[in-house]
Coordinates of C-alpha atoms in Angstrom, one line a residue:
M1 CA 102.3 -1.9 100.2
D2 CA 99.9 -4.8 100.0
D3 CA 98.6 -5.7 96.2
A4 CA 94.9 -4.5 96.3
A5 CA 92.4 -4.7 93.4
D6 CA 93.2 -4.1 89.9
T7 CA 90.8 -2.0 87.7
A8 CA 88.0 -4.4 87.1
T9 CA 86.9 -3.2 90.2
G10 CA 87.7 0.9 88.8
Q11 CA 90.9 0.8 91.1
D12 CA 94.7 1.1 90.7
R13 CA 96.2 -2.1 92.4
R14 CA 98.9 -0.7 94.8
V15 CA 102.8 -2.3 95.1
A16 CA 106.5 -0.9 96.3
A17 CA 108.0 -0.9 93.9
L18 CA 107.0 -1.5 90.0
V19 CA 109.5 -2.6 87.9
I20 CA 108.5 -2.2 83.8
G21 CA 110.6 -4.4 81.7
A22 CA 112.3 -8.3 82.2
G23 CA 115.4 -7.5 79.9
P24 CA 118.8 -8.1 82.6
A25 CA 118.4 -4.7 83.6
G26 CA 114.2 -4.6 85.0
L27 CA 115.4 -8.0 86.2
M28 CA 118.5 -7.1 87.6
A29 CA 116.4 -3.9 89.6
A30 CA 113.8 -6.4 90.3
E31 CA 116.0 -8.3 92.8
A32 CA 117.7 -4.8 93.8
L33 CA 114.6 -3.8 95.6
A34 CA 113.0 -7.5 96.0
R35 CA 116.8 -7.9 98.3
A36 CA 115.4 -4.7 100.0
G37 CA 112.6 -5.9 101.4
L38 CA 110.0 -4.6 99.2
S39 CA 107.1 -6.1 97.4
V40 CA 107.8 -6.7 93.7
L41 CA 106.0 -6.1 90.5
L42 CA 107.7 -6.7 87.5
A43 CA 105.7 -6.1 84.3
E44 CA 107.0 -7.7 80.6
A45 CA 105.2 -6.9 77.3
K46 CA 106.4 -9.6 76.0
P47 CA 105.0 -13.3 76.3
S48 CA 108.1 -14.1 77.9
P49 CA 110.0 -12.8 79.7
G50 CA 114.9 -11.5 78.6
R51 CA 114.2 -12.6 75.0
K52 CA 117.2 -10.8 73.8
L53 CA 119.6 -12.1 76.7
L54 CA 118.3 -15.7 75.0
M55 CA 119.3 -14.4 71.6
A56 CA 122.4 -13.1 72.8
G57 CA 123.4 -16.4 74.7
K58 CA 122.8 -18.4 70.2
S59 CA 126.2 -17.7 69.8
G60 CA 127.8 -18.4 73.4
L61 CA 126.4 -16.1 76.1
N62 CA 129.4 -13.4 76.4
L63 CA 128.4 -12.2 80.4
T64 CA 131.8 -9.8 80.5
K65 CA 135.5 -8.8 79.7
D66 CA 138.0 -9.5 82.2
E67 CA 140.3 -6.3 81.8
P68 CA 141.5 -3.8 84.2
A69 CA 139.3 -1.0 84.8
E70 CA 140.0 1.4 83.3
T71 CA 140.9 -0.3 80.1
F72 CA 137.2 -1.7 80.4
L73 CA 135.2 1.8 81.2
A74 CA 136.8 2.9 77.8
Q75 CA 134.8 1.8 75.5
Y76 CA 131.5 3.8 76.9
E77 CA 133.6 6.9 75.7
E78 CA 131.1 9.9 76.8
A79 CA 129.4 7.9 79.1
A80 CA 132.3 6.5 80.6
G81 CA 131.6 9.1 83.0
P82 CA 128.0 9.2 84.3
L83 CA 129.0 5.2 84.0
A84 CA 131.6 5.2 86.3
P85 CA 130.4 4.5 89.5
M86 CA 127.8 1.6 88.2
L87 CA 130.8 -0.2 86.4
R88 CA 132.9 -0.2 90.3
A89 CA 130.4 -1.4 92.2
F90 CA 129.3 -3.9 89.9
G91 CA 131.8 -4.7 87.2
P92 CA 133.6 -8.3 85.4
A93 CA 134.3 -9.2 88.8
E94 CA 131.3 -9.0 90.1
V95 CA 129.1 -10.1 87.3
A96 CA 131.3 -13.2 87.5
A97 CA 130.3 -13.8 90.7
W98 CA 126.7 -12.6 90.6
A99 CA 126.4 -15.5 87.1
E100 CA 128.1 -18.6 89.5
G101 CA 125.7 -17.5 92.5
L102 CA 122.6 -18.8 90.1
G103 CA 125.0 -21.7 90.1
Q104 CA 126.2 -21.2 86.5
P105 CA 130.3 -21.5 86.4
V106 CA 131.8 -19.1 83.9
F107 CA 135.5 -19.4 82.3
T108 CA 137.7 -16.6 80.2
G109 CA 138.8 -17.2 77.4
S110 CA 142.3 -16.2 75.5
S111 CA 140.5 -12.5 75.4
G112 CA 138.9 -11.8 78.1
R113 CA 135.7 -12.5 77.5
V114 CA 134.0 -14.2 80.6
F115 CA 131.1 -17.2 79.2
P116 CA 128.7 -19.4 81.8
R117 CA 130.7 -22.9 80.9
A118 CA 127.2 -23.6 79.5
M119 CA 127.6 -21.2 77.0
K120 CA 123.6 -20.3 76.3
A121 CA 121.9 -17.6 78.9
S122 CA 118.9 -20.5 78.5
P123 CA 120.6 -22.2 82.3
L124 CA 121.7 -18.6 83.6
L125 CA 117.7 -17.3 83.0
R126 CA 116.3 -20.3 84.3
A127 CA 117.9 -20.2 86.8
W128 CA 117.2 -16.5 88.4
L129 CA 113.9 -16.1 87.1
A130 CA 113.4 -18.8 89.9
R131 CA 115.7 -16.9 92.7
L132 CA 113.7 -14.0 91.9
D133 CA 109.9 -16.0 92.1
A134 CA 111.5 -17.5 95.7
A135 CA 112.1 -13.7 96.7
G136 CA 108.3 -12.9 95.8
V137 CA 108.6 -10.7 92.9
R138 CA 106.0 -11.6 90.8
L139 CA 106.4 -11.4 87.0
E140 CA 103.7 -10.3 84.9
T141 CA 103.6 -10.8 81.2
R142 CA 102.3 -9.5 78.1
W143 CA 101.5 -7.0 79.9
R144 CA 102.4 -3.5 77.3
W145 CA 102.9 -0.3 79.3
A146 CA 100.6 2.4 77.9
G147 CA 102.1 6.0 79.7
W148 CA 100.3 7.1 82.9
R149 CA 97.2 8.4 84.1
G150 CA 97.9 10.6 86.9
E151 CA 100.2 9.3 89.5
S152 CA 99.7 5.4 87.8
A153 CA 101.3 3.1 85.0
V154 CA 99.0 2.2 83.1
F155 CA 98.9 -1.3 80.8
Q156 CA 97.2 -2.9 77.8
T157 CA 97.1 -6.4 79.2
S158 CA 94.7 -9.2 77.8
S159 CA 92.3 -9.1 80.0
G160 CA 91.7 -5.6 79.5
P161 CA 93.0 -2.1 81.3
V162 CA 95.2 -2.2 84.6
S163 CA 96.9 0.4 86.3
V164 CA 98.8 -0.3 88.7
L165 CA 100.4 2.7 91.7
A166 CA 103.9 2.6 92.9
D167 CA 105.5 4.0 95.8
V168 CA 109.0 3.5 93.3
T169 CA 108.7 2.8 89.1
V170 CA 112.3 1.8 87.2
L171 CA 111.6 1.5 84.3
A172 CA 113.7 -0.5 82.5
L173 CA 112.6 -0.8 77.9
G174 CA 115.3 -1.6 75.9
G175 CA 116.6 0.8 73.8
A176 CA 115.3 0.7 70.0
S177 CA 116.6 -3.2 67.5
W178 CA 115.0 -5.3 67.5
A179 CA 111.7 -4.8 67.9
R180 CA 110.4 -8.6 67.9
L181 CA 112.1 -9.1 71.1
G182 CA 110.7 -5.9 73.6
S183 CA 112.6 -3.1 72.7
D184 CA 110.8 -0.7 69.9
G185 CA 111.4 2.3 71.9
A186 CA 108.1 3.4 71.7
W187 CA 108.3 4.4 74.9
A188 CA 110.7 7.5 73.5
D189 CA 107.9 9.4 73.3
T190 CA 105.7 9.2 76.6
L191 CA 109.1 10.5 78.2
R192 CA 109.4 13.3 76.3
A193 CA 105.8 14.0 77.2
E194 CA 107.2 14.3 80.1
G195 CA 109.7 16.5 79.9
A196 CA 112.2 14.3 80.0
A197 CA 115.5 15.0 77.5
V198 CA 115.3 11.5 74.9
A199 CA 118.6 11.7 72.4
P200 CA 117.7 10.5 68.8
F201 CA 118.4 6.2 68.9
R202 CA 121.2 5.5 66.6
P203 CA 122.1 2.1 65.3
A204 CA 125.1 0.5 67.1
N205 CA 127.5 -2.9 66.5
V206 CA 125.4 -2.8 63.0
G207 CA 126.5 -4.3 60.1
L208 CA 127.5 -2.4 56.8
R209 CA 126.5 -1.7 53.7
V210 CA 127.9 -2.7 51.0
E211 CA 126.6 -2.7 47.1
W212 CA 128.6 -5.8 45.9
S213 CA 129.5 -6.9 42.2
S214 CA 128.5 -10.7 40.7
H215 CA 131.7 -10.7 41.0
M216 CA 131.5 -11.2 45.1
A217 CA 128.5 -13.5 45.6
R218 CA 131.1 -16.2 45.8
Q219 CA 132.3 -14.4 49.0
F220 CA 129.2 -14.6 50.7
G221 CA 129.4 -16.1 53.7
Q222 CA 132.8 -16.1 54.1
P223 CA 135.3 -14.4 56.8
V224 CA 137.5 -12.0 56.2
K225 CA 140.3 -12.4 58.5
G226 CA 143.8 -11.3 59.5
V227 CA 143.3 -7.8 58.8
A228 CA 142.9 -4.2 60.7
L229 CA 140.2 -1.6 59.4
C230 CA 140.2 1.8 60.2
A231 CA 137.4 4.5 60.0
G232 CA 137.8 8.0 61.8
G233 CA 140.7 7.8 62.9
R234 CA 139.5 4.9 64.7
Q235 CA 141.5 1.7 64.2
V236 CA 141.0 -2.4 65.0
R237 CA 142.0 -5.0 64.2
G238 CA 139.3 -8.5 63.9
E239 CA 138.1 -10.2 61.5
F240 CA 134.1 -10.0 59.8
V241 CA 131.9 -11.7 57.0
V242 CA 131.4 -10.4 53.8
S243 CA 127.7 -10.9 53.1
R244 CA 124.9 -10.4 50.7
R245 CA 124.0 -6.8 51.7
G246 CA 127.5 -6.2 53.3
L247 CA 129.8 -6.5 56.4
E248 CA 129.1 -8.4 59.1
G249 CA 130.7 -9.0 62.5
G250 CA 133.0 -7.8 65.2
A251 CA 135.5 -5.4 63.4
I252 CA 132.6 -3.4 61.8
Y253 CA 130.8 -3.4 64.5
A254 CA 134.0 -2.2 66.7
L255 CA 133.5 1.0 63.9
S256 CA 129.8 2.0 64.4
R257 CA 130.0 5.1 65.1
P258 CA 132.6 6.5 62.8
L259 CA 130.7 4.8 59.5
R260 CA 127.4 5.5 60.7
E261 CA 129.0 9.7 60.5
G262 CA 130.8 8.7 57.4
A263 CA 133.6 8.2 57.8
P264 CA 135.4 6.1 55.1
L265 CA 136.4 2.5 55.7
I266 CA 139.6 1.6 54.7
V267 CA 140.6 -1.6 55.3
D268 CA 144.5 -2.7 55.7
L269 CA 144.7 -5.8 54.3
M270 CA 148.3 -7.2 55.6
P271 CA 148.7 -5.7 58.8
N272 CA 151.6 -7.7 59.4
R273 CA 153.5 -6.2 56.8
T274 CA 155.5 -2.6 55.3
E275 CA 154.2 -1.5 52.8
A276 CA 158.2 -2.0 51.5
E277 CA 158.4 -5.1 52.1
I278 CA 154.5 -6.0 50.0
A279 CA 156.1 -3.7 47.2
E280 CA 159.3 -5.7 47.3
R281 CA 157.9 -9.1 47.0
L282 CA 155.1 -7.9 44.3
A283 CA 158.3 -6.7 42.5
R284 CA 159.6 -10.1 42.4
P285 CA 159.5 -11.5 38.5
R286 CA 156.4 -13.8 38.2
G287 CA 157.3 -15.1 34.7
K288 CA 154.1 -15.9 32.9
A289 CA 152.4 -16.0 36.3
S290 CA 149.1 -14.0 36.2
L291 CA 148.5 -10.9 39.3
T292 CA 146.8 -13.5 40.7
A293 CA 148.8 -16.0 40.7
H294 CA 152.3 -13.2 41.5
L295 CA 150.1 -12.4 44.2
R296 CA 148.8 -15.8 45.7
K297 CA 152.2 -17.2 45.1
T298 CA 154.2 -13.6 47.1
L299 CA 151.6 -12.3 49.8
R300 CA 149.2 -15.6 49.8
L301 CA 146.4 -12.9 49.4
Q302 CA 144.0 -15.0 48.9
G303 CA 140.2 -15.7 49.1
P304 CA 138.1 -13.3 50.6
R305 CA 141.6 -10.7 51.1
L306 CA 141.8 -11.1 47.3
A307 CA 138.5 -11.0 46.7
L308 CA 138.1 -7.8 47.9
L309 CA 140.8 -6.1 46.8
Y310 CA 139.6 -6.8 43.0
E311 CA 136.2 -5.7 44.2
C312 CA 137.0 -2.3 45.0
A313 CA 140.8 -1.2 43.4
R314 CA 139.7 -2.8 39.6
P315 CA 142.3 -2.2 37.7
L316 CA 144.4 -2.9 40.1
P317 CA 147.0 -0.6 39.8
Q318 CA 151.0 -1.9 39.5
G319 CA 154.0 -1.4 41.6
A320 CA 154.2 0.6 44.7
A321 CA 150.8 1.2 43.9
L322 CA 149.5 -1.8 43.8
A323 CA 151.0 -2.1 47.9
A324 CA 149.6 0.8 49.0
R325 CA 146.3 -0.2 47.9
I326 CA 147.1 -3.3 50.4
K327 CA 147.7 -1.4 53.0
A328 CA 144.8 0.9 52.9
L329 CA 142.0 -0.5 50.3
A330 CA 138.5 1.2 50.8
V331 CA 136.1 0.1 50.6
P332 CA 132.9 2.2 49.7
H333 CA 130.1 2.2 51.3
G334 CA 126.6 2.9 52.0
G335 CA 126.1 3.4 56.4
P336 CA 124.3 1.2 58.6
R337 CA 122.0 -1.6 58.1
P338 CA 118.2 0.0 59.3
L339 CA 118.1 0.4 63.7
D340 CA 116.0 -2.9 63.7
E341 CA 118.9 -4.6 63.2
A342 CA 120.7 -3.0 64.8
I343 CA 122.2 -5.4 68.1
S344 CA 122.0 -2.3 69.8
T345 CA 121.6 1.7 70.4
A346 CA 122.8 5.0 70.8
G347 CA 120.9 7.6 71.8
G348 CA 118.2 7.2 74.5
V349 CA 117.5 9.0 78.2
D350 CA 119.4 12.4 78.8
W351 CA 121.9 11.7 80.8
A352 CA 121.7 15.5 82.8
G353 CA 117.2 14.4 83.1
L354 CA 118.9 12.0 85.5
D355 CA 120.2 12.9 89.5
A356 CA 123.2 10.7 90.5
G357 CA 120.8 7.5 91.5
L358 CA 118.8 7.1 87.9
M359 CA 115.9 9.1 88.7
L360 CA 114.1 11.2 86.5
T361 CA 114.1 14.3 87.8
A362 CA 110.9 15.9 85.2
R363 CA 109.6 12.3 87.5
P364 CA 110.5 12.3 90.6
G365 CA 109.5 8.1 91.8
V366 CA 110.7 7.4 88.5
F367 CA 114.4 5.9 87.7
C368 CA 115.5 4.3 84.3
A369 CA 118.5 1.5 83.5
G370 CA 120.2 -0.9 80.7
E371 CA 120.1 0.1 77.5
M372 CA 117.5 2.8 77.1
L373 CA 119.9 5.3 78.8
D374 CA 122.2 7.1 75.9
W375 CA 125.6 5.3 76.2
E376 CA 126.7 3.0 74.0
A377 CA 129.8 0.8 74.0
P378 CA 130.9 -2.7 71.8
T379 CA 130.4 -6.5 71.9
G380 CA 132.2 -8.5 74.0
G381 CA 131.0 -8.2 76.6
Y382 CA 130.2 -4.4 77.4
L383 CA 126.4 -3.9 77.3
L384 CA 124.7 -6.8 79.4
T385 CA 127.3 -5.5 81.5
A386 CA 126.1 -2.5 81.3
C387 CA 122.0 -3.2 81.4
L388 CA 123.2 -5.3 85.1
A389 CA 124.8 -2.1 86.6
T390 CA 122.4 0.2 85.5
G391 CA 119.0 -2.2 86.9
R392 CA 121.2 -2.6 89.9
W393 CA 121.7 0.2 90.9
A394 CA 119.0 2.2 90.0
G395 CA 117.0 -0.2 92.0
Q396 CA 119.2 -0.1 94.7
A397 CA 118.8 3.9 94.4
A398 CA 114.9 3.2 94.1
A399 CA 114.1 1.2 96.9
R400 CA 116.6 3.8 99.2
R401 CA 113.9 6.6 98.2
Q402 CA 110.9 4.1 98.7
A403 CA 112.6 4.0 101.7
A404 CA 112.7 7.5 103.2
L405 CA 108.9 7.6 102.0
A406 CA 107.9 4.6 104.1
R407 CA 109.5 7.2 107.1

């Protein structure tokens, strides 16, 4: 269909394909639809596209993770089943090739994480938008989706309400974190009203609230390295940062699910030594040295690790009991930080309400992609890869439906 007049003349704009949301999933859906030869209107509520992508790239844009397919898929837990065909079709190797096709060479770090050599997201986003523009994708910003009126999608824009009648629509509206960047979850009630099941949003990849004593103030901003963490039977090695409001960082984010479900956080301050080895070192004569000095000398336990021990185990026990605390330090916490502070969210459109092409069974012709689907994964490239993969999958399925309708 060609574009026609808008609601200013009492008519809908008509397009073959409408994509709502210009984050990674929406941009990828638009690209898939344009490749299929469809005219595509891409609507974004914010003044510019890809805002969360740009924020993610401020500390180095982690595109994906180079690891075996089964290891990669396992990071998505119960959502790995429905996501599997999408991630097999567009997984780590395909993401890297896609970025290089945009003129952004990539490299793989020692941990397997894949980054563009430029590290930033802005060069990749500029190249991507240029390619979409050349393919005929029309981007409209400051268009906030307000649901449907009949078959037409309704938008509030700076020039007044606009409605769009599309053969197919892909929703890529994000989760419910970082509302200032565009993901506010406001779409959930609209879809529920249409009969779609939407699981409640929950914070994922989020900091942990801890009420510190004044003694911890000097540790704020300090990384805690060389430790292992356990929550809810899940164990990770990594590092985290002591902040004024609690704990932040990759090792904490990896345990988001059990921690938000109320599991205690247990930290092994010396994972490379057994409890018996620590007890033996603690038993060495210390003379007139203080316990703090003894811990530093015999175990090299100092800085934020030592501060955590005093904070969470005071008064410190002696001998074997102290060794046991060092190996399994319980850190009292108040659960995750608020939803809007999370890097990502769990919850969203229930898989049972989608067909194999990510089309809503409650609203045929409307597809969903990205973080608005009910899945979660740790940071490390998994989030972006799944957003790209589901956007591509939904866009391709929508193109096939439009082609069938046009016959």
